XYZ file of C-alpha atoms in Angstrom:
662
model
C 32.203 -1.715 -18.952
C 30.985 0.055 -22.111
C 32.467 3.539 -22.653
C 29.400 4.516 -24.888
C 25.913 3.496 -25.430
C 23.176 4.429 -27.703
C 19.666 4.965 -26.840
C 17.102 3.681 -29.385
C 14.259 5.829 -27.821
C 12.859 9.205 -26.941
C 11.070 11.243 -24.246
C 11.052 10.086 -20.515
C 12.663 6.700 -20.856
C 15.458 8.078 -22.786
C 16.150 10.889 -20.349
C 15.841 8.099 -17.799
C 18.582 5.888 -19.319
C 20.898 8.961 -19.655
C 20.891 9.806 -16.117
C 21.899 6.308 -15.155
C 24.607 6.270 -17.789
C 26.067 9.545 -16.777
C 26.098 8.338 -13.020
C 28.196 5.255 -14.466
C 30.403 7.476 -16.471
C 29.075 6.085 -19.818
C 28.754 8.459 -22.895
C 25.364 8.428 -24.424
C 24.112 9.026 -27.917
C 20.436 9.988 -28.744
C 18.509 9.593 -31.712
C 15.785 11.811 -32.776
C 13.095 12.332 -35.595
C 12.706 15.660 -37.237
C 10.110 16.863 -34.746
C 12.119 16.094 -31.896
C 15.137 18.131 -32.772
C 14.806 20.237 -29.915
C 13.594 17.473 -27.171
C 14.904 16.929 -23.709
C 16.751 13.891 -24.496
C 18.611 15.258 -27.317
C 19.949 18.122 -25.195
C 20.741 15.633 -22.365
C 22.823 13.119 -24.337
C 26.497 13.693 -25.353
C 25.755 13.200 -28.824
C 22.626 12.954 -31.088
C 21.658 11.857 -34.576
C 18.567 12.467 -36.521
C 16.994 9.493 -38.178
C 14.187 10.359 -40.099
C 10.847 12.189 -40.294
C 8.061 12.268 -37.498
C 6.240 9.096 -38.251
C 7.613 6.273 -36.014
C 7.906 3.865 -38.747
C 10.393 6.163 -40.548
C 12.665 7.048 -37.570
C 12.433 5.156 -33.987
C 11.091 2.037 -35.698
C 13.682 1.991 -38.393
C 16.335 -0.348 -36.974
C 18.716 -0.104 -39.855
C 19.060 3.855 -39.340
C 19.548 3.197 -35.511
C 22.227 0.742 -35.978
C 23.983 2.930 -38.492
C 23.820 5.805 -36.287
C 25.321 3.525 -33.381
C 28.148 2.518 -35.787
C 28.883 6.028 -36.820
C 29.049 7.225 -32.966
C 31.492 4.383 -32.005
C 28.799 3.067 -29.506
C 29.446 -0.493 -28.254
C 25.753 -1.219 -27.129
C 22.212 -0.158 -27.851
C 19.520 0.308 -25.120
C 15.984 0.126 -26.468
C 13.995 1.489 -23.604
C 10.322 0.246 -23.738
C 8.083 0.499 -26.649
C 9.414 0.771 -30.182
C 12.122 -1.654 -30.810
C 12.446 -3.073 -27.318
C 10.656 -6.168 -28.009
C 11.533 -6.621 -31.887
C 13.654 -9.766 -32.103
C 14.823 -8.849 -35.465
C 16.394 -5.775 -34.320
C 17.985 -7.389 -31.335
C 19.542 -10.017 -33.782
C 20.601 -7.259 -36.044
C 22.356 -5.561 -33.276
C 24.524 -8.669 -32.427
C 25.336 -9.139 -36.244
C 26.574 -5.577 -36.500
C 28.733 -6.164 -33.521
C 26.720 -4.158 -30.961
C 25.415 -5.444 -27.692
C 21.636 -5.204 -27.262
C 20.892 -4.094 -23.644
C 18.216 -6.663 -23.299
C 17.290 -10.328 -23.490
C 18.540 -12.606 -26.369
C 16.534 -12.493 -29.565
C 15.421 -16.126 -28.758
C 13.869 -15.111 -25.625
C 11.787 -12.006 -27.240
C 10.650 -14.555 -29.872
C 9.514 -16.956 -27.375
C 7.428 -14.404 -25.596
C 6.747 -12.150 -28.559
C 3.835 -14.051 -29.660
C 1.226 -14.187 -26.962
C -0.361 -17.326 -28.421
C 3.181 -19.238 -28.559
C 4.189 -17.851 -25.122
C 1.011 -19.155 -23.523
C 1.548 -22.564 -24.814
C 5.100 -22.730 -23.587
C 4.019 -21.256 -20.109
C 1.413 -24.068 -19.892
C 4.088 -26.597 -20.806
C 6.289 -25.054 -17.944
C 3.649 -25.606 -15.424
C 2.486 -21.865 -15.339
C -1.260 -21.381 -15.132
C -2.733 -19.799 -18.121
C -6.100 -18.295 -18.891
C -8.328 -20.367 -21.107
C -8.474 -19.175 -24.636
C -7.601 -19.650 -28.337
C -3.900 -18.982 -29.192
C -3.646 -20.730 -32.500
C -2.157 -19.883 -36.162
C -5.354 -20.030 -37.907
C -6.332 -16.351 -38.099
C -9.395 -16.342 -40.298
C -12.435 -14.218 -39.067
C -14.514 -17.118 -39.228
C -12.228 -19.353 -37.118
C -11.838 -16.484 -34.398
C -15.632 -16.111 -34.249
C -16.152 -19.653 -33.838
C -13.458 -19.748 -31.051
C -14.935 -16.732 -29.444
C -18.525 -18.428 -29.272
C -16.967 -21.783 -27.969
C -15.342 -19.763 -25.101
C -18.348 -17.676 -24.154
C -18.752 -14.048 -23.926
C -17.608 -11.677 -22.623
C -14.053 -12.453 -24.459
C -10.958 -10.449 -24.904
C -9.562 -9.832 -28.438
C -5.804 -9.234 -28.058
C -2.983 -8.495 -30.355
C -0.444 -11.478 -30.300
C 2.509 -9.492 -30.768
C 1.445 -6.173 -28.785
C 1.169 -4.580 -25.492
C 0.175 -1.399 -23.754
C -3.529 -1.794 -24.649
C -3.233 -1.464 -28.334
C -5.022 -3.827 -30.395
C -7.137 -4.858 -27.390
C -10.944 -5.070 -27.214
C -13.399 -6.375 -24.964
C -16.443 -8.020 -26.644
C -19.710 -8.392 -24.656
C -21.983 -9.760 -27.362
C -21.376 -11.896 -30.396
C -23.010 -9.394 -32.795
C -20.142 -6.883 -31.694
C -17.303 -9.333 -32.468
C -16.723 -8.695 -36.212
C -16.461 -5.079 -35.959
C -14.273 -5.120 -33.002
C -11.957 -7.767 -34.526
C -11.574 -5.719 -37.407
C -10.547 -2.482 -35.482
C -8.285 -4.540 -33.286
C -6.555 -5.907 -36.425
C -5.890 -2.399 -37.870
C -4.909 -1.025 -34.505
C -2.340 -3.973 -34.091
C -0.995 -3.630 -37.627
C -0.552 0.174 -37.335
C 1.210 -0.296 -33.935
C 3.251 -3.446 -34.434
C 3.175 -4.526 -37.992
C 1.291 -7.738 -37.099
C -2.266 -8.224 -36.805
C -2.432 -11.786 -35.360
C -4.858 -12.301 -32.579
C -5.592 -14.262 -29.530
C -8.991 -14.657 -27.855
C -9.265 -15.110 -24.114
C -11.960 -15.606 -21.627
C -12.521 -12.215 -20.238
C -12.268 -12.033 -16.468
C -14.514 -9.359 -15.126
C -12.820 -8.079 -11.897
C -9.426 -9.522 -11.820
C -6.318 -7.847 -10.533
C -3.406 -7.174 -12.539
C -0.227 -8.203 -10.744
C 3.096 -8.540 -12.058
C 6.221 -9.852 -10.877
C 9.679 -8.189 -11.802
C 12.370 -10.723 -12.542
C 16.042 -10.236 -13.247
C 18.565 -12.815 -14.858
C 22.060 -12.852 -15.812
C 24.209 -15.068 -18.046
C 25.575 -17.005 -15.160
C 22.534 -18.969 -14.177
C 20.925 -16.564 -11.734
C 17.503 -15.491 -11.749
C 15.661 -13.844 -9.118
C 12.480 -12.057 -8.420
C 12.356 -8.445 -7.222
C 8.820 -8.772 -5.795
C 5.493 -7.701 -7.326
C 3.509 -4.570 -8.353
C -0.206 -4.143 -8.567
C -1.296 -2.320 -11.994
C -4.812 -2.605 -11.787
C -5.919 0.821 -12.226
C -6.284 1.053 -15.703
C -8.200 2.927 -18.714
C -8.506 1.516 -22.100
C -6.484 -1.420 -20.895
C -3.484 0.935 -20.148
C -1.916 1.512 -16.705
C -2.282 4.733 -14.994
C -1.542 3.977 -11.415
C 0.910 1.271 -10.273
C 2.157 0.473 -6.819
C 4.657 -1.789 -5.141
C 4.144 -4.212 -3.419
C 0.706 -5.272 -4.306
C -1.466 -4.725 -1.299
C -3.197 -7.569 0.650
C -1.316 -10.532 -0.782
C -0.533 -13.395 1.531
C 3.140 -14.477 1.941
C 2.070 -17.831 0.625
C 0.541 -16.454 -2.523
C 3.397 -14.238 -3.031
C 5.917 -17.058 -2.927
C 3.851 -19.218 -5.615
C 3.773 -16.062 -7.972
C 7.479 -15.565 -7.564
C 7.995 -19.242 -8.242
C 5.930 -19.141 -11.376
C 7.918 -16.217 -12.670
C 10.978 -17.330 -12.187
C 9.974 -20.855 -13.903
C 8.750 -18.575 -16.808
C 12.024 -16.939 -17.361
C 14.100 -19.886 -17.024
C 11.769 -21.652 -19.599
C 13.160 -19.273 -22.273
C 16.693 -18.751 -20.857
C 16.096 -15.208 -20.083
C 18.805 -12.391 -19.585
C 18.144 -8.960 -18.052
C 15.005 -7.204 -16.654
C 11.748 -8.707 -17.417
C 8.112 -8.766 -16.100
C 5.825 -11.672 -15.901
C 2.183 -10.398 -15.784
C -0.602 -12.129 -13.901
C -4.126 -11.875 -13.760
C -5.263 -12.599 -10.086
C -8.871 -13.428 -9.214
C -10.879 -13.119 -5.871
C -10.202 -16.586 -5.038
C -6.387 -16.278 -5.088
C -5.991 -18.090 -8.438
C -3.695 -16.299 -10.804
C -3.034 -16.650 -14.490
C -0.166 -15.922 -16.702
C -1.222 -13.254 -19.070
C 2.140 -12.128 -20.897
C 5.741 -11.571 -20.376
C 7.169 -8.153 -21.255
C 10.724 -8.583 -22.211
C 11.900 -5.286 -21.432
C 11.903 -2.699 -18.817
C 8.393 -1.602 -17.758
C 7.199 2.052 -17.616
C 6.461 1.279 -13.718
C 9.974 0.115 -12.766
C 10.626 2.939 -10.560
C 8.227 1.673 -7.836
C 10.297 -1.659 -7.622
C 13.536 0.709 -7.580
C 12.104 2.548 -4.563
C 10.944 -0.500 -2.479
C 14.403 -2.303 -3.289
C 16.976 0.460 -3.453
C 18.203 -0.818 -6.698
C 18.856 0.983 -10.102
C 17.311 -1.445 -12.739
C 18.626 0.450 -15.660
C 22.080 0.274 -14.083
C 21.797 -3.616 -13.761
C 20.381 -4.092 -17.247
C 23.884 -2.466 -18.430
C 25.963 -4.673 -16.185
C 24.243 -7.738 -17.044
C 24.482 -6.959 -20.885
C 28.222 -6.372 -20.173
C 28.446 -9.987 -18.778
C 28.471 -9.195 -15.018
C 26.684 -11.604 -12.484
C 23.870 -10.566 -10.212
C 25.110 -10.222 -6.558
C 24.536 -12.897 -4.178
C 22.744 -10.655 -1.731
C 19.827 -10.145 -3.947
C 18.431 -13.471 -3.117
C 18.177 -11.782 0.564
C 16.486 -8.826 -0.596
C 13.364 -7.559 1.474
C 10.517 -5.196 0.593
C 11.138 -1.765 2.051
C 8.040 0.490 2.646
C 5.441 1.206 -0.243
C 5.650 3.054 -3.575
C 3.114 4.444 -5.851
C 3.452 5.724 -9.576
C 0.926 8.043 -11.400
C 1.326 8.270 -15.092
C 0.619 12.169 -16.136
C -0.695 12.046 -19.613
C -1.908 14.710 -21.988
C -5.419 13.340 -22.583
C -9.015 14.285 -21.640
C -10.823 12.033 -19.393
C -13.988 13.500 -19.672
C -14.093 12.805 -23.256
C -13.048 9.039 -23.221
C -9.474 9.743 -22.584
C -8.698 11.221 -26.025
C -5.337 12.308 -26.421
C -4.503 16.073 -26.157
C -2.050 17.663 -28.618
C -0.310 21.112 -28.442
C 2.215 23.118 -26.658
C 2.668 22.626 -23.021
C 2.762 26.168 -21.989
C 3.313 25.812 -18.275
C 4.563 22.743 -16.337
C 5.001 22.791 -12.681
C 6.214 19.807 -10.820
C 6.380 19.436 -6.989
C 9.971 19.360 -5.394
C 11.786 16.053 -5.584
C 12.885 14.646 -2.576
C 13.925 11.090 -1.066
C 10.262 10.473 -0.964
C 9.289 11.849 -4.464
C 10.687 11.387 -7.735
C 9.868 12.773 -11.131
C 10.613 10.903 -14.491
C 9.943 13.226 -17.470
C 11.103 14.118 -20.902
C 8.843 17.167 -21.231
C 9.391 20.609 -20.250
C 7.527 23.943 -20.638
C 7.346 24.895 -24.409
C 7.534 21.342 -25.557
C 4.882 20.095 -27.956
C 2.821 17.102 -27.539
C 2.587 15.479 -30.996
C 0.148 13.217 -32.568
C 2.727 10.885 -33.656
C 3.935 9.704 -30.124
C 2.644 8.209 -26.910
C 1.085 11.618 -24.884
C 2.885 10.820 -21.595
C 3.906 14.062 -19.799
C 5.732 12.722 -16.810
C 5.532 9.883 -13.922
C 5.175 10.925 -10.382
C 6.618 8.345 -8.068
C 6.404 8.795 -4.369
C 7.609 6.423 -1.424
C 7.062 6.028 2.320
C 7.302 3.518 5.096
C 3.597 2.159 4.441
C 0.960 2.367 2.100
C -1.467 4.822 3.728
C 1.632 7.310 4.043
C 2.531 6.736 0.570
C -1.185 7.426 -0.474
C -1.016 10.844 1.347
C 2.321 11.893 -0.389
C 0.728 10.769 -3.762
C -2.348 13.032 -3.029
C 0.001 16.081 -2.126
C 2.209 15.598 -5.164
C -0.563 15.569 -7.634
C -2.268 18.732 -5.629
C 1.282 20.529 -6.367
C 1.289 19.628 -10.154
C 0.013 21.899 -12.879
C 0.039 21.437 -16.701
C -1.286 24.135 -18.929
C -1.648 24.189 -22.631
C -2.817 20.901 -23.269
C -5.594 18.910 -21.118
C -4.106 16.484 -18.819
C -5.466 13.678 -16.527
C -3.709 14.898 -13.290
C -7.002 16.208 -11.686
C -8.524 12.714 -12.545
C -5.819 10.827 -10.994
C -6.048 13.143 -8.025
C -9.730 11.897 -7.759
C -8.657 8.358 -7.775
C -6.167 8.676 -4.915
C -8.826 10.378 -2.926
C -11.400 7.749 -3.245
C -12.093 5.594 -0.045
C -12.050 2.623 -2.494
C -8.353 3.294 -3.177
C -7.465 4.113 0.249
C -8.908 0.697 1.199
C -7.109 -1.027 -1.802
C -10.159 -2.248 -3.205
C -8.321 -2.884 -6.462
C -9.228 -4.620 -9.865
C -9.090 -3.743 -13.502
C -12.754 -2.551 -13.302
C -11.939 0.027 -10.687
C -12.453 3.051 -12.789
C -15.719 1.736 -14.608
C -16.943 0.824 -10.960
C -16.250 4.299 -9.624
C -17.154 6.248 -12.447
C -19.860 7.854 -10.794
C -17.722 9.572 -8.421
C -14.704 9.917 -10.851
C -16.514 11.681 -13.753
C -19.119 13.563 -11.863
C -19.032 17.278 -12.566
C -18.049 18.966 -9.177
C -19.236 22.724 -8.777
C -16.425 24.879 -7.744
C -16.624 25.996 -4.093
C -16.918 29.296 -2.957
C -13.383 29.475 -2.006
C -12.152 28.471 -5.530
C -14.616 30.759 -7.225
C -13.156 33.653 -4.938
C -9.590 32.543 -6.082
C -10.558 32.573 -9.624
C -11.968 35.955 -9.340
C -8.859 37.297 -7.581
C -6.615 35.632 -10.376
C -8.494 37.292 -13.247
C -8.471 40.735 -11.429
C -4.636 40.628 -10.739
C -4.199 39.558 -14.378
C -6.066 42.646 -15.482
C -4.087 44.699 -13.239
C -0.752 43.481 -14.734
C -2.207 44.118 -18.361
C -3.129 47.813 -17.526
C 0.305 48.174 -15.861
C 2.131 46.920 -19.187
C 0.065 49.282 -21.643
C 1.937 52.396 -23.017
C -0.850 54.527 -21.463
C -0.248 56.304 -18.165
C -0.374 53.606 -15.515
C -0.621 56.192 -12.717
C -3.899 57.697 -14.183
C -6.844 56.760 -11.959
C -8.706 56.315 -15.318
C -6.353 53.438 -16.269
C -6.449 51.156 -13.564
C -8.874 48.172 -13.115
C -10.006 49.046 -9.698
C -13.179 50.899 -10.628
C -12.151 54.047 -9.324
C -14.785 56.527 -8.317
C -14.327 60.247 -6.789
C -15.567 60.358 -3.153
C -17.161 56.827 -3.402
C -16.088 53.194 -2.965
C -14.650 51.461 -6.201
C -17.081 48.843 -7.207
C -17.770 46.768 -10.383
C -19.254 44.027 -11.675
C -17.035 41.031 -12.720
C -18.364 38.827 -15.623
C -16.866 35.615 -16.246
C -16.998 31.828 -16.661
C -15.243 28.858 -14.493
C -15.546 25.700 -16.579
C -18.613 27.076 -18.660
C -20.329 28.284 -15.417
C -21.389 31.695 -16.101
C -20.863 34.242 -13.035
C -21.397 37.746 -12.324
C -19.573 39.071 -9.079
C -19.995 42.214 -7.255
C -16.391 43.521 -6.255
C -15.763 46.039 -3.814
C -11.949 47.433 -3.946
C -10.363 48.177 -0.550
C -6.879 49.470 -0.123
C -5.538 45.888 0.047
C -8.343 43.603 -0.105
C -11.389 42.839 -2.184
C -14.803 42.099 -1.045
C -16.662 39.765 -3.310
C -20.521 39.231 -3.291
C -20.863 35.593 -4.468
C -24.348 34.292 -4.510
C -25.320 36.931 -1.614
C -22.401 35.666 0.563
C -19.547 37.933 1.243
C -16.003 36.990 0.748
C -13.040 39.025 1.648
C -9.788 38.183 -0.389
C -6.315 39.444 -1.196
C -3.354 38.017 -2.699
C -0.303 38.433 -5.163
C 0.394 36.619 -8.522
C 4.046 35.913 -9.245
C 5.647 36.161 -12.767
C 5.863 32.264 -12.734
C 1.812 31.934 -12.149
C 1.994 31.277 -8.200
C -1.156 32.662 -6.690
C -1.049 33.591 -3.052
C -4.509 34.261 -1.598
C -5.697 35.181 1.676
C -9.343 34.425 2.026
C -10.718 35.719 5.295
C -8.215 34.170 8.023
C -7.038 31.414 5.659
C -4.126 31.534 3.171
C -4.289 29.415 -0.007
C -1.579 28.687 -2.643
C -2.591 27.955 -6.182
C -1.389 28.479 -9.820
C -3.144 31.085 -12.374
C -1.676 30.870 -15.695
C -3.079 33.481 -18.015
C -3.605 33.599 -21.830
C -5.313 36.276 -23.750
C -8.927 35.763 -22.432
C -8.696 32.160 -21.096
C -6.781 31.313 -18.046
C -6.079 28.341 -16.198
C -6.541 27.771 -12.409
C -4.947 24.862 -10.416
C -5.831 24.447 -6.704
C -5.929 21.637 -4.437
C -5.467 18.937 -7.334
C -8.318 20.598 -9.422
C -8.070 22.342 -12.704
C -10.382 25.057 -13.742
C -10.747 27.051 -17.112
C -11.355 30.683 -16.247
C -12.817 32.717 -19.442
C -13.640 36.273 -20.028
C -16.880 36.255 -21.306
C -16.461 38.228 -24.227
C -14.239 35.469 -25.685
C -16.398 32.700 -24.389
C -19.458 34.034 -26.069
C -17.447 34.592 -29.503
C -15.992 30.817 -29.330
C -19.520 29.329 -28.767
C -20.966 31.277 -31.756
C -18.258 30.407 -34.046
C -18.660 26.664 -33.763
C -20.055 24.856 -36.899
C -23.337 23.322 -36.464
C -24.622 20.083 -37.983
C -20.975 18.486 -38.269
C -19.195 15.790 -36.624
C -15.587 17.144 -35.745
C -12.217 15.280 -35.462
C -11.710 15.421 -31.916
C -7.912 15.367 -32.465
C -5.352 15.548 -35.051
C -4.996 12.107 -36.789
C -5.115 9.773 -39.653
C -8.443 8.830 -41.082
C -8.464 5.076 -41.213
C -11.940 4.117 -42.252
C -15.243 5.974 -43.508
C -18.458 3.991 -43.275
C -21.549 4.617 -45.129
C -22.475 6.763 -47.789
C -23.750 10.316 -48.412
C -27.537 10.524 -47.692
C -27.565 7.125 -45.750
C -29.621 6.845 -42.828
C -27.797 5.847 -39.743
C -28.710 4.968 -35.863
C -27.642 6.496 -32.932
C -24.078 5.126 -31.904
C -23.349 3.740 -35.339
C -19.691 3.845 -36.487
C -19.003 6.638 -39.125
C -15.236 7.360 -38.963
C -12.500 5.647 -37.352
C -9.149 7.950 -36.860
C -5.822 6.772 -35.636
C -3.873 9.045 -33.229
C -1.012 8.289 -30.981
C -1.121 4.559 -31.793
C -4.629 4.191 -30.702
C -8.092 4.116 -32.976
C -10.672 6.351 -32.122
C -14.262 5.938 -33.597
C -16.545 8.998 -34.323
C -20.219 7.740 -33.930
C -23.637 9.234 -34.971
C -24.992 11.319 -31.861
C -28.439 10.202 -32.773
C -30.609 8.528 -35.446
C -30.348 10.890 -38.474
C -28.653 11.237 -41.874
C -25.075 11.838 -43.283
C -25.452 14.821 -45.768
C -21.824 15.037 -46.625
C -18.513 13.173 -46.075
C -15.585 15.867 -45.880
C -12.838 13.302 -45.693
C -11.707 10.210 -47.048
C -9.441 7.157 -45.777
C -5.692 8.104 -45.672
C -6.290 11.717 -44.809
C -4.390 13.657 -42.157
C -6.800 16.144 -40.417
C -6.494 18.557 -37.910
C -8.465 18.831 -34.657
C -11.760 20.525 -35.092
C -11.890 19.598 -38.897
C -15.618 18.888 -39.726
C -15.324 15.231 -40.863
C -18.977 14.791 -41.980
C -22.249 16.898 -42.138
C -24.890 15.313 -40.034
C -28.595 15.995 -40.005
C -30.493 14.555 -37.010
C -33.952 12.702 -37.434
C -36.917 15.195 -36.948
C -38.579 14.390 -33.708
């Protein structure tokens, strides 16, 4: 067995691998970029080597530097995790040439499945069903356009060398094809260094079901059941579960047989995933093979009791899979939710900045947290914005759904915007409880998922309580006399009840509440309704409130004038109105701003040009994804304040825009 391995990755997956290696008694070596010097995976590893500046191409994608670090450290093997170099055949071959074991499949297997076009041709030969489409070598825009026309719209443009939703576009109309193809090519080139594309018939409401396979060097290949990964945004998974609900035993058997045939066709080794699209009639089609560990592997670990990272290492060391694996049975049900720093209400734009507070639910045999982030860490524009994965297990799906709902309600992320409340909405939908799953789930339920829900009377009362308790703490920390009745925020009056008007905003809704202070309680007048409330706020932000005869737990994290309330899976921004008004008045008018820090990839049009509503004006790249800034209405661009290749901060006015007179 290896005595030392290097992990060629960062964040959550690097920490995950280190934990298993530590359990196996293996010394670990981390690599890190300049901005990751203080990252969790660096602190957890036994040794660490800096490999370059922040951009991934200069650090985590520089195979030569990683191999050099492995040789300096004396590591015998390299685990690539997922993403970065995990499916890079040249890197796998370079490891072997350097005398290092690549903890993954042979380079030939990666090559066979690395190009989606070639992979689909190979799978068709092996008898695995594939989606109709064009997977050829001719990549001219005219050829791809003609192939799309022949297939019939809608079509899916997909990066041949990619994954994770990058370089992928759905095209519904012929006239949209050229622009979407250009954008997909730019995105694929930036993420994978390869802009080859394939075109497929777009199946409008399929399920995304994948089979976990494992193979060794002794001729053994088994399936470790399936996962449903249909809940996606921007073609990227956000909720996964195992097993896939509602599949018949015969369908499962056919999918497992096809997956094993796919793996054997390329003489596979280690952990891999065969991804299928499953239509409503029960037909399934090969989509791609991921020749690596999947982000969602923990749900498979929960229902099998196996540690897949451990077995990746054992197989790479030459060990055979246990005979009893062929007798494994599904145990219970597991669900994973990916917590990202992103804003669902603004097209899931990534959110960058410092994670000021991070509260996870307690881990247990039923709940697992995989994370590489802790409070005080920065979500950078350079890498994927994942904060953590919440994984739950129970004896059946309804029980697992309940556990996930509770886990999300007990999660709090402040400092950056997260998708946690959005995921809680998904889990709470009747359609999710009934397992009405397909890749269009979010779009189909967008009315419920993106609707603005007014805070309840209880939530408003809790927000007011948190704000008043924060003000009490502020005064108590002042250098002025804290015992003076004139220096306490309780509206003290001689020979009269202490009353005041509290003026604040909750998610932009302006409120003025009448507050009467009692000895230990507050009487709030909310829209003419009286609410009696009391409570306390701990140093770590835990807010214990008693509202009438009911107790409520929440988190209230305070800033200078803006605060965050997390309560029952919902997140509210609580603002003291003085700052809220100042912020509103300071916003520039007539300009379109960068929604996040990033690189300006393309600038369209000229100064003074007239544009139509929705027309693309600037394309930015951040966190390996492209984001298009479009004209908000018909109008005219009066000035461009950026150029292709510029790195810009969030909020920079990219162009000045003058709306058309009405």
